PDB file of C-alpha atoms and ligand atoms in Angstrom:
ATOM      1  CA  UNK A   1     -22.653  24.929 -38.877  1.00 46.00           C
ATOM      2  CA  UNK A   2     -22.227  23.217 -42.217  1.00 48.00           C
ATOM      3  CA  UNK A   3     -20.949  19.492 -42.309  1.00 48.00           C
ATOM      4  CA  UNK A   4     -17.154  19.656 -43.180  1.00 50.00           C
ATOM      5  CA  UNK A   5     -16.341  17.994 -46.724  1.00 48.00           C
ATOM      6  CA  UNK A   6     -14.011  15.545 -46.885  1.00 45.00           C
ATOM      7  CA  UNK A   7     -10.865  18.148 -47.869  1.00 45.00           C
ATOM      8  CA  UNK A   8     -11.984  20.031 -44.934  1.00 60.00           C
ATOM      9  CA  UNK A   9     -11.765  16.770 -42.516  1.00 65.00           C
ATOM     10  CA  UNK A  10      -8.466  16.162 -44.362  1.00 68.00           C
ATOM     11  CA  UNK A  11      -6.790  19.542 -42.448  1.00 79.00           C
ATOM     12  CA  UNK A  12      -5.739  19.954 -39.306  1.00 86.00           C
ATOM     13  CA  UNK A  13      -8.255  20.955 -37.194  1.00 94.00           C
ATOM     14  CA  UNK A  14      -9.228  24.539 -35.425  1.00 96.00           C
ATOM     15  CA  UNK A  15      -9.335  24.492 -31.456  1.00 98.00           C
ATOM     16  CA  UNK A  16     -11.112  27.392 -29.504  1.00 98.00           C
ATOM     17  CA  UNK A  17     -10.187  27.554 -25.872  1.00 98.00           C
ATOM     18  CA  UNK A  18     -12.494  29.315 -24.083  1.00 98.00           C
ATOM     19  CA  UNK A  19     -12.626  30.540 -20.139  1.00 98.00           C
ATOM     20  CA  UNK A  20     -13.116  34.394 -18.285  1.00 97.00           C
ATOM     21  CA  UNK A  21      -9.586  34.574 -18.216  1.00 96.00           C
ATOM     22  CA  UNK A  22      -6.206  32.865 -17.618  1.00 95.00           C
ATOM     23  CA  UNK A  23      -7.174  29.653 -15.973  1.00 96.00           C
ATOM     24  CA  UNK A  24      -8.358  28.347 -19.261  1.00 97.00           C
ATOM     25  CA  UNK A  25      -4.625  28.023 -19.969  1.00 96.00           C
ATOM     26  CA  UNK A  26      -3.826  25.236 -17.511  1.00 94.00           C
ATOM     27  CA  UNK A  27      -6.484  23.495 -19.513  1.00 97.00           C
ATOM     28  CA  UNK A  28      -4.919  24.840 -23.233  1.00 98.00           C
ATOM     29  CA  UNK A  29      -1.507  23.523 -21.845  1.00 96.00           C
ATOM     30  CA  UNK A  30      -2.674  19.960 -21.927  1.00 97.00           C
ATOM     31  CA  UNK A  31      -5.204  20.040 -24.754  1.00 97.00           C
ATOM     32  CA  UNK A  32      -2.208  21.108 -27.098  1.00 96.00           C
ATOM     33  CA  UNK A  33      -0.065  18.426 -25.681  1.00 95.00           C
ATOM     34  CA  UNK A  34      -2.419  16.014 -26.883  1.00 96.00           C
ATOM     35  CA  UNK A  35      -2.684  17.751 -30.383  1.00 95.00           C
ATOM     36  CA  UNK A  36       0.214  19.933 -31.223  1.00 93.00           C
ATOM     37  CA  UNK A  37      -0.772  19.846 -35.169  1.00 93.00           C
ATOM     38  CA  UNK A  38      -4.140  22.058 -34.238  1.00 95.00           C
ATOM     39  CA  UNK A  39      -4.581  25.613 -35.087  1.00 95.00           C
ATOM     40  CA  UNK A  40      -5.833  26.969 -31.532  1.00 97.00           C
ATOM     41  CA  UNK A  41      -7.564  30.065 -30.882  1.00 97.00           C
ATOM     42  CA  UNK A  42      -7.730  31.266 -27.215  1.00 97.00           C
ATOM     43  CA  UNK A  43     -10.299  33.556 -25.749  1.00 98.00           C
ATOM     44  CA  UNK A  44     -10.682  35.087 -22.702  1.00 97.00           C
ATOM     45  CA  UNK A  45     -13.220  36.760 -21.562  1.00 98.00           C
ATOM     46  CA  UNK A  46     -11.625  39.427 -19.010  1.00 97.00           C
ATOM     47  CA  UNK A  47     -13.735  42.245 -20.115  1.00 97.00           C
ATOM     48  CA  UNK A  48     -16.512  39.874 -17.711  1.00 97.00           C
ATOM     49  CA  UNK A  49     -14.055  38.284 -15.358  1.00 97.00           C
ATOM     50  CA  UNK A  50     -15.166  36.875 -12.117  1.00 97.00           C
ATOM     51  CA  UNK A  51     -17.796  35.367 -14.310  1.00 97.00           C
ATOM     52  CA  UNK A  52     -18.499  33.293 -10.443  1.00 95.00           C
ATOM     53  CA  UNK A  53     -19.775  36.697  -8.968  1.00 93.00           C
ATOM     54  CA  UNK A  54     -21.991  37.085 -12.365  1.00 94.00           C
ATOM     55  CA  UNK A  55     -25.839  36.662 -11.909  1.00 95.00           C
ATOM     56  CA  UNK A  56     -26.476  33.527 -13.897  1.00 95.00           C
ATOM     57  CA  UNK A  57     -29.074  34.831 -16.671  1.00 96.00           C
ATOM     58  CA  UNK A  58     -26.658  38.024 -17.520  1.00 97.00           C
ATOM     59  CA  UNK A  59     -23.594  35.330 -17.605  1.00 97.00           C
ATOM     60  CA  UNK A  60     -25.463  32.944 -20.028  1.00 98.00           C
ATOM     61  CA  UNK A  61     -26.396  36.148 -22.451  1.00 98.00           C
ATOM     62  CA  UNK A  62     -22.515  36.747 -22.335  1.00 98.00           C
ATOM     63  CA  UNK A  63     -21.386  33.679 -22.981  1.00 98.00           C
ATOM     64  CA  UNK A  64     -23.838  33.049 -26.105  1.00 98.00           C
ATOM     65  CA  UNK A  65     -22.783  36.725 -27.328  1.00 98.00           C
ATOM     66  CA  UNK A  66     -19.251  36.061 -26.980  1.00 98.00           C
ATOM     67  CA  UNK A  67     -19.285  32.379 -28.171  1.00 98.00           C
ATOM     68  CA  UNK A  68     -21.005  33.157 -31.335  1.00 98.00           C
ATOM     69  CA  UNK A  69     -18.997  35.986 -32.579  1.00 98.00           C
ATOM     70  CA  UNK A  70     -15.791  34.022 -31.856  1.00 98.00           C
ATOM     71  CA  UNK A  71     -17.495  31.275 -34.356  1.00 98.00           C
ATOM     72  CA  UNK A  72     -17.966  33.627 -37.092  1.00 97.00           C
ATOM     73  CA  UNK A  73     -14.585  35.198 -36.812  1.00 97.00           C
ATOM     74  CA  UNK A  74     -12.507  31.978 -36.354  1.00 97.00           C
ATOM     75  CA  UNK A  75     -14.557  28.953 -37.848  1.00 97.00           C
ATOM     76  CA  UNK A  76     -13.577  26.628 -34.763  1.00 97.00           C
ATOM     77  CA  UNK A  77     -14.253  22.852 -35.225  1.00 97.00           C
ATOM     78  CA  UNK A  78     -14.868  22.127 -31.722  1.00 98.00           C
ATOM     79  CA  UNK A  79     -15.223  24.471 -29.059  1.00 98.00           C
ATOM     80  CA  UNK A  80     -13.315  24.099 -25.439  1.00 98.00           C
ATOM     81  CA  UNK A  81     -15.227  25.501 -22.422  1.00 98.00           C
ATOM     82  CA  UNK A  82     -12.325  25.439 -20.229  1.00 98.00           C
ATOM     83  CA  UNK A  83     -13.950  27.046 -17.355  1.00 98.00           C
ATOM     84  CA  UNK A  84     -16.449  25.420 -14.838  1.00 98.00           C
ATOM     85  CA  UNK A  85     -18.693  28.363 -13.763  1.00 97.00           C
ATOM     86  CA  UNK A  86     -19.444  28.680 -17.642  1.00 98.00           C
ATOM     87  CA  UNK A  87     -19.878  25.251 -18.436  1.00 97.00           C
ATOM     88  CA  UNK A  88     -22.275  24.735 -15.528  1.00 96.00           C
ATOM     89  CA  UNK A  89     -24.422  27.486 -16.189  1.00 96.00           C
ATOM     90  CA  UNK A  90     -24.074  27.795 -19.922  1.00 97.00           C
ATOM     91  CA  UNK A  91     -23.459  24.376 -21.442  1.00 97.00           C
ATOM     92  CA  UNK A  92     -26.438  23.484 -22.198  1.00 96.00           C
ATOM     93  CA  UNK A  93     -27.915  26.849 -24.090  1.00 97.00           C
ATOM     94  CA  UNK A  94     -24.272  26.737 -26.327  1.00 98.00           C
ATOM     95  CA  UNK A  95     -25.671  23.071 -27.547  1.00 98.00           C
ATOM     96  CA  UNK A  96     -29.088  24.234 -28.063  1.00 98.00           C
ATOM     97  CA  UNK A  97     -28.040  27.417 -29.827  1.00 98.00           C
ATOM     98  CA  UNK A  98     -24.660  25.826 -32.094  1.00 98.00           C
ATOM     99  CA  UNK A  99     -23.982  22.836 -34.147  1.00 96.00           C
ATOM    100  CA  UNK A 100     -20.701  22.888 -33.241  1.00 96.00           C
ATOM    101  CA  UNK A 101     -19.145  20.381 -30.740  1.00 97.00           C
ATOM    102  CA  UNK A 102     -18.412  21.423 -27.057  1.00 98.00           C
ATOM    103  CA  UNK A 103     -16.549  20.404 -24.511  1.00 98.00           C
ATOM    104  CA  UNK A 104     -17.495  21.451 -21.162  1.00 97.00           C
ATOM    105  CA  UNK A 105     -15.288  21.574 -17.519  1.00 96.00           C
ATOM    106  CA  UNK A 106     -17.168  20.226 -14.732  1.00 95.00           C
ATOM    107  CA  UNK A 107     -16.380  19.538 -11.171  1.00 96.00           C
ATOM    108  CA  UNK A 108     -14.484  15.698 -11.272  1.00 96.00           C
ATOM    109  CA  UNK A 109     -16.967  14.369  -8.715  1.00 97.00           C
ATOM    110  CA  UNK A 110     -16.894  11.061 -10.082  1.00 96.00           C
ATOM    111  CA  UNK A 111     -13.298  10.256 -10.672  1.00 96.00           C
ATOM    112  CA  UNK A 112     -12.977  12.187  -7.150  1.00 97.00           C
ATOM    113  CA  UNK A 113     -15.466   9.951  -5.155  1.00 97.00           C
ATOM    114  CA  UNK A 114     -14.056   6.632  -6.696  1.00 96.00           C
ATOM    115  CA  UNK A 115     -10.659   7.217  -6.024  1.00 97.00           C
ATOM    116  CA  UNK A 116     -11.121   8.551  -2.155  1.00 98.00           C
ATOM    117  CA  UNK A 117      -9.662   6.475   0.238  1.00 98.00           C
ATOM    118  CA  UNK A 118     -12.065   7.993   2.994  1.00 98.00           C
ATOM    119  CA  UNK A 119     -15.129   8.434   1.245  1.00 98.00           C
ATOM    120  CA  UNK A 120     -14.475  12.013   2.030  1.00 98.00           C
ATOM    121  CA  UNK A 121     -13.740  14.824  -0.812  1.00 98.00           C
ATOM    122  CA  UNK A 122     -14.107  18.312  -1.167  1.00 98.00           C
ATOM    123  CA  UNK A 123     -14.770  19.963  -4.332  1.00 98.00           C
ATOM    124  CA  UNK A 124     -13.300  23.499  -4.421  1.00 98.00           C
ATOM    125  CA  UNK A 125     -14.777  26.274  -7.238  1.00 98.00           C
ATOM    126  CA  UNK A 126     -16.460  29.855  -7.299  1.00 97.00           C
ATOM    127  CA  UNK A 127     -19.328  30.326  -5.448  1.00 96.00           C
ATOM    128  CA  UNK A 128     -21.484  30.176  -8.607  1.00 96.00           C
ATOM    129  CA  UNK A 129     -19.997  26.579  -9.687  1.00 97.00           C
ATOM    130  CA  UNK A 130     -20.522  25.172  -6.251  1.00 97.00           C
ATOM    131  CA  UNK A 131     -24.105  27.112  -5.636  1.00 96.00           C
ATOM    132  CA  UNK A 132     -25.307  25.299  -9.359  1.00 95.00           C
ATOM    133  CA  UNK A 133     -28.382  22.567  -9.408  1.00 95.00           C
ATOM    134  CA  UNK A 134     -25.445  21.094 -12.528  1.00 95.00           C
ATOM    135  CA  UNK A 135     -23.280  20.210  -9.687  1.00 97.00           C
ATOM    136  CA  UNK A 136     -25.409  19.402  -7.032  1.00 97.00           C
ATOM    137  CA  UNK A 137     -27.186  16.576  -9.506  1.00 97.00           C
ATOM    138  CA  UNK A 138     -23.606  15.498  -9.791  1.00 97.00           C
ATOM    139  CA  UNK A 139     -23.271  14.758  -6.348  1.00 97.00           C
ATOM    140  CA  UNK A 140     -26.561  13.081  -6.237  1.00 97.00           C
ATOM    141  CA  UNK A 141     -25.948  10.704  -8.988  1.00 96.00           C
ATOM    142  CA  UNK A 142     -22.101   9.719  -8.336  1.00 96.00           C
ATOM    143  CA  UNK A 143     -21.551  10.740  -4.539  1.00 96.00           C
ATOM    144  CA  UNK A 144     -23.214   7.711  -2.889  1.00 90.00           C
ATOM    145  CA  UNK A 145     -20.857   6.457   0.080  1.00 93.00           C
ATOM    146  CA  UNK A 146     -18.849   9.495  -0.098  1.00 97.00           C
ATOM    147  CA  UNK A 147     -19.374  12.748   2.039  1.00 98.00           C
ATOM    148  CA  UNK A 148     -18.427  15.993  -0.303  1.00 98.00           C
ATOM    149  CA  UNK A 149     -17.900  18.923   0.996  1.00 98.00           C
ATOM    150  CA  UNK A 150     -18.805  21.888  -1.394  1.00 98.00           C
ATOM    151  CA  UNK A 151     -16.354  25.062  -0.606  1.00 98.00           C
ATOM    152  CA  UNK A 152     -16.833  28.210  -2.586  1.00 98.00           C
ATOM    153  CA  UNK A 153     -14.190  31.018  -3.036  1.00 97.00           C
ATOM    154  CA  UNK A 154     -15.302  34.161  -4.164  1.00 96.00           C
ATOM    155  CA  UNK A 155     -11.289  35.178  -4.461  1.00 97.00           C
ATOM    156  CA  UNK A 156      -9.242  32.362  -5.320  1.00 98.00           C
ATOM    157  CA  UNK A 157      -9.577  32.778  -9.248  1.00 97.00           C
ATOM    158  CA  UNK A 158      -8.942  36.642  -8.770  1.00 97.00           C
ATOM    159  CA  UNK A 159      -5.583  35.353  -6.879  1.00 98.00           C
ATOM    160  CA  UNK A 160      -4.623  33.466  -9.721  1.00 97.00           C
ATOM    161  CA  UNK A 161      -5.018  35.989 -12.242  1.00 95.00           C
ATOM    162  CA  UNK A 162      -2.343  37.756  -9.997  1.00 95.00           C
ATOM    163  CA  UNK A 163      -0.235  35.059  -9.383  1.00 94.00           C
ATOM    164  CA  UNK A 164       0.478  34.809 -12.862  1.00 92.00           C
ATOM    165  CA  UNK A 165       0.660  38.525 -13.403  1.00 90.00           C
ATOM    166  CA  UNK A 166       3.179  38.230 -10.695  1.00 91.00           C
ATOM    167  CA  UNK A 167       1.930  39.822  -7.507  1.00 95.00           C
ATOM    168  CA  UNK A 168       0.977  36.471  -5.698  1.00 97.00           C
ATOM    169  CA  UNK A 169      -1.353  36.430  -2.700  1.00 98.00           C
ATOM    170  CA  UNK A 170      -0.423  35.619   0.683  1.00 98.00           C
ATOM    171  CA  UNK A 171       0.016  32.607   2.197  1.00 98.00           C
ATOM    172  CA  UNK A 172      -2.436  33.288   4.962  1.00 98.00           C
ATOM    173  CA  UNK A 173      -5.115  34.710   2.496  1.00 98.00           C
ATOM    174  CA  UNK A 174      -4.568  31.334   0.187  1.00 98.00           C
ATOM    175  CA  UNK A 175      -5.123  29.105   3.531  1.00 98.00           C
ATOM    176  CA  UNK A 176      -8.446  31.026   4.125  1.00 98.00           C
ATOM    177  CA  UNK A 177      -9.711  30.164   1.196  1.00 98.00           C
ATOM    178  CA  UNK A 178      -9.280  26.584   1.321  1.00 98.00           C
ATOM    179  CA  UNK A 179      -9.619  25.971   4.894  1.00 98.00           C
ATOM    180  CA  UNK A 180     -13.009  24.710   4.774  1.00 98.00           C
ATOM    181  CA  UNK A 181     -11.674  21.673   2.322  1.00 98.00           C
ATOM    182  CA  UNK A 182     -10.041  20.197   5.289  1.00 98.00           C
ATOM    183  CA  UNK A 183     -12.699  18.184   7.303  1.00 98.00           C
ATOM    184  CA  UNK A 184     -11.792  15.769   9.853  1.00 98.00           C
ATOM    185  CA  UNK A 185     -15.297  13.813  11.119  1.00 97.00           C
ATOM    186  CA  UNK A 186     -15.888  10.674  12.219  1.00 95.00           C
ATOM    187  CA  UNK A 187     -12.275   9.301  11.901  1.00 96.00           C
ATOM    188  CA  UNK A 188     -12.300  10.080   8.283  1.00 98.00           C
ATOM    189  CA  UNK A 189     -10.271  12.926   6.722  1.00 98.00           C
ATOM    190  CA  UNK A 190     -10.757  14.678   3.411  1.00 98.00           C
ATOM    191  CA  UNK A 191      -8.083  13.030   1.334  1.00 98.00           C
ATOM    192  CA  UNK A 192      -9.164  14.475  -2.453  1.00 98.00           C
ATOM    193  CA  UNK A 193     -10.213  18.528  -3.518  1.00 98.00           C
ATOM    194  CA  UNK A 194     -11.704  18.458  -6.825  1.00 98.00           C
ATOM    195  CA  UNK A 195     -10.338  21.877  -8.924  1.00 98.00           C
ATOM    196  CA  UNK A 196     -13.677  22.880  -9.872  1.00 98.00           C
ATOM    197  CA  UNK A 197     -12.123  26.191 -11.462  1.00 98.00           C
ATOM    198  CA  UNK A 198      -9.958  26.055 -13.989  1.00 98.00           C
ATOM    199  CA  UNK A 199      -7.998  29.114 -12.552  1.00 97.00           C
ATOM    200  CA  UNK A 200      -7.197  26.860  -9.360  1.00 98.00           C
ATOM    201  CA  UNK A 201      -4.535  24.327 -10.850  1.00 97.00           C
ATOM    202  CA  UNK A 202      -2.468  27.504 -11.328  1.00 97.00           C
ATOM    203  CA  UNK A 203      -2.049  27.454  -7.331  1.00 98.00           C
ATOM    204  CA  UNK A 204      -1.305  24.163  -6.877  1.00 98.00           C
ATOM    205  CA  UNK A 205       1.759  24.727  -5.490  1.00 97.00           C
ATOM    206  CA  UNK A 206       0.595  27.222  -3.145  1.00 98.00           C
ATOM    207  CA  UNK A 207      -2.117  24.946  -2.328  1.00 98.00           C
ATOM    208  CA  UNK A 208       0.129  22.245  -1.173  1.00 98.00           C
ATOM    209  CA  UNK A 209       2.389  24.399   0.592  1.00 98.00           C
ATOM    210  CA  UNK A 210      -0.315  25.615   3.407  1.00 98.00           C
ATOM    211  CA  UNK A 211      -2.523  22.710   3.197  1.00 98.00           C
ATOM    212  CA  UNK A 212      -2.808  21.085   6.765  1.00 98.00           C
ATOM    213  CA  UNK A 213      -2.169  18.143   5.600  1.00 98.00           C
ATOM    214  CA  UNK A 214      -1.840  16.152   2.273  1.00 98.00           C
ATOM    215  CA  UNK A 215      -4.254  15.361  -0.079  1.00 98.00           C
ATOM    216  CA  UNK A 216      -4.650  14.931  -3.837  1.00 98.00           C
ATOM    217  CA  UNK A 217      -5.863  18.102  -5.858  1.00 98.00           C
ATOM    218  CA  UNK A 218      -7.896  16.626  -8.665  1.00 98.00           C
ATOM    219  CA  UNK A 219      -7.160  18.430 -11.786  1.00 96.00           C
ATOM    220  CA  UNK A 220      -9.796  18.018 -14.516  1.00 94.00           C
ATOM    221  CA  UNK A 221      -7.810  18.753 -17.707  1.00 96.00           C
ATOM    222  CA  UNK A 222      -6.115  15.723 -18.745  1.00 96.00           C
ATOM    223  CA  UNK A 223      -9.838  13.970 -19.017  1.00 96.00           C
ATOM    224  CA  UNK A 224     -10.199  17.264 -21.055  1.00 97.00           C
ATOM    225  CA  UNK A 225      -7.915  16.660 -23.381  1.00 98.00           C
ATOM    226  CA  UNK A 226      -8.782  12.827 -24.088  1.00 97.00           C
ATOM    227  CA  UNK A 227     -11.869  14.283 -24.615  1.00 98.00           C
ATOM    228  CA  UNK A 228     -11.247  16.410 -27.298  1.00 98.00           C
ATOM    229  CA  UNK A 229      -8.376  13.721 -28.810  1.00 97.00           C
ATOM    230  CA  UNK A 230     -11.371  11.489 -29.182  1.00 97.00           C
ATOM    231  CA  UNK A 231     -13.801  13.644 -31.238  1.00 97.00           C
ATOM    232  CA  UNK A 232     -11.245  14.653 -33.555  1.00 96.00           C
ATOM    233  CA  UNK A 233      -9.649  11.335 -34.551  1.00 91.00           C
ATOM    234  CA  UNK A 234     -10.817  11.613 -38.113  1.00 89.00           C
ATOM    235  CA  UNK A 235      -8.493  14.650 -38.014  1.00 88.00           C
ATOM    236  CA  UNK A 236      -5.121  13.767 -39.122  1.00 81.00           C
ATOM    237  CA  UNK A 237      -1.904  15.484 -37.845  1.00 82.00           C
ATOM    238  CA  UNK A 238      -0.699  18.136 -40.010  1.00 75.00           C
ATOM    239  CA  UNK A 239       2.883  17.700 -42.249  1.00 77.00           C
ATOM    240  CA  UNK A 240       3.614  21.396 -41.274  1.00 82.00           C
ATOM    241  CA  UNK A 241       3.602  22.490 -37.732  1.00 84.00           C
ATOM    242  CA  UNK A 242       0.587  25.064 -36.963  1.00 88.00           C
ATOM    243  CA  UNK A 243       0.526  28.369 -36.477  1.00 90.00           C
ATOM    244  CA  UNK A 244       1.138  30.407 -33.405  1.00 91.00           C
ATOM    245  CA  UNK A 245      -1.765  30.236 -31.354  1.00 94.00           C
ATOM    246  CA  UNK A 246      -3.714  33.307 -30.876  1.00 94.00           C
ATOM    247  CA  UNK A 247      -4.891  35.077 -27.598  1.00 95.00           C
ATOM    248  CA  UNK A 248      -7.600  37.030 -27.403  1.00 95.00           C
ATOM    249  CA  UNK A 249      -8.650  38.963 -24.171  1.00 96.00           C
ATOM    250  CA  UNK A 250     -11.641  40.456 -24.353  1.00 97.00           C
ATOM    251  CA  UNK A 251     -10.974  43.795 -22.517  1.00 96.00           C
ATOM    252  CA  UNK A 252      -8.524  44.368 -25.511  1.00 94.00           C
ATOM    253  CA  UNK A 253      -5.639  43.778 -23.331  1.00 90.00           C
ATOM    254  CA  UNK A 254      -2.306  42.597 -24.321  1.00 86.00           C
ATOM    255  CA  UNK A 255      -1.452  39.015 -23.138  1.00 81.00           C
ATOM    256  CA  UNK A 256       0.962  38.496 -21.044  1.00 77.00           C
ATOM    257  CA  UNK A 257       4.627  38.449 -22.422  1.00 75.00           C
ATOM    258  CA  UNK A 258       6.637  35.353 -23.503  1.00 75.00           C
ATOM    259  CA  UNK A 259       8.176  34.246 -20.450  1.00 78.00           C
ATOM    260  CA  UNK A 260       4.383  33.452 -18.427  1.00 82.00           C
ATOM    261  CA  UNK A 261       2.917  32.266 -21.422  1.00 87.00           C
ATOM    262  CA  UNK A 262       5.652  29.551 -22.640  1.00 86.00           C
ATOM    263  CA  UNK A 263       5.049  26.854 -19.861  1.00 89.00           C
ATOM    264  CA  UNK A 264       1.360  27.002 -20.927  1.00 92.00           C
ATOM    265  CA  UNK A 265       2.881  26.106 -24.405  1.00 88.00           C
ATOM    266  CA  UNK A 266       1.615  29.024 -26.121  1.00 89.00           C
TER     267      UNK A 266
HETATM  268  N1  LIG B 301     -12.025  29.738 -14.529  1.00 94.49           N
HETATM  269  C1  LIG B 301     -13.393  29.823 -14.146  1.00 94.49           C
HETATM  270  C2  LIG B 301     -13.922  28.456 -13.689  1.00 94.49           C
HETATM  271  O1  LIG B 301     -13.376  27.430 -14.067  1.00 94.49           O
HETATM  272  C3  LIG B 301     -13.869  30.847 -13.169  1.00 94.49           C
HETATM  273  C4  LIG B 301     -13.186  32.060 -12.767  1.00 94.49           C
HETATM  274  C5  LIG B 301     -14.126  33.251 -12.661  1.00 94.49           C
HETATM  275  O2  LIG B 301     -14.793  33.425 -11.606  1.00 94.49           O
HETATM  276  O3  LIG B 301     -14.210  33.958 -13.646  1.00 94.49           O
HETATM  277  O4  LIG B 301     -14.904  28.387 -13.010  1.00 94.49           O
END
């Protein structure tokens, strides 16, 4: 990618959101909060979705393929990989293959560990995110004094995909999938889930509601957005207000209407 000139650096920036479907959005929704002046593009890539039940060399192939045409058709300045089974699997071959900057989602270990009470957390993602040497090296390097549970869900993103499409999944089949969080050993109770999918913050509320008992569900996308607030602080706020942000979905779909995209701040 070419250096931008200085009348280049002078405009607002250009913001690609990037995830296998809608769960990127809980990430969008904070990233333009922090920079309302940006032009955003938003891409999901449904036309792959679950990318967690993907075989990782076929998912990597994707995401390269998909990544690169989006950078010719949309000129992004920085790239958001708002989705954790990408971002562990493909991070690193997006910085070796594009002088663009990323920004990757990965499981909140850290922040999760130091903030524990009980030294106990659970971090909650697709069975790819959880089953990745990226995370386990995590655990190894900023785990110490904490036991972490690693729980993966092969259908909680797929139930958030329909929550927002409006046919929600049971209560019963949502406390299945997070049952394993819950560990009470050795007088010590898990007291922090990491979201290690961006899909999950979407089922918060859902989350909370058949939880067996409380416990803080660690959403990774305001570090996100600081993140991205910091790289571009040579960009200045625009005089006009943006354009509408665009959605893409892959499968050629049309996004969903007005009304489920407007909290999201599309
Ligand atoms: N939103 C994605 C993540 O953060 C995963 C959902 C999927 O399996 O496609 O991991």
């Amino acid at each position: 990618m070419p250096i931008p000139s200085a009348q280049e650096k002078s405009s607002p920036p250009t913001i690609l959101v990037f995830d296998s479907g809608v769960g990127g959005f809980t990430v969008f929704r904070e990233i333009k909060a922090a920079r309302p002046d940006a032009r955003y593009i938003y891409i999901a890539d449904d036309a792959f979705f679950p990318y967690g039940l993907q075989p990782e060399d076929r998912l990597v192939a994707r995401v390269i393929a998909v990544i690169g045409q989006a950078i010719q058709d949309y000129t992004p300045d920085l790239i958001v990989i708002a989705c954790n089974t990408a971002s562990v699997i493909a991070l690193a071959a997006l910085r070796a293959r594009f002088a663009i900057p990323f920004v990757g989602t990965v499981p909140a270990i850290k922040p999760a560990c130091a903030q524990s009470q009980t030294k106990r957390i659970a971090v909650l993602g697709t069975l790819a995110t959880v089953s990745r040497e990226y995370t386990h090296a995590l655990i190894r390097e900023f785990a110490s004094g904490c036991d972490v549970v690693l729980v993966g869900s092969p259908r909680l993103a797929g139930f958030a995909e329909a929550q927002l499409a409006g046919t929600p999944a049971s209560d019963a089949d949502i406390a299945a999938e997070i049952a394993p969080c819950f560990v009470d050993k050795d007088g010590r109770r898990t007291d922090t889930v990491v979201l290690a999918c961006t899909h999950y913050p979407l089922l918060t509320e859902r989350f909370r509601s058949v939880a067996p008992w409380a416990v803080d569900w660690l959403d990774p996308a305001p570090a996100i957005a600081r993140r991205v607030v910091h790289l571009l602080h040579d960009r200045p706020a625009a005089a006009t207000p943006p354009p509408k942000p665009l959605i893409v979905f892959t499968s050629g779909r049309t996004p969903p209407d007005g009304g489920a995209l407007a909290p999201f701040g599309f």
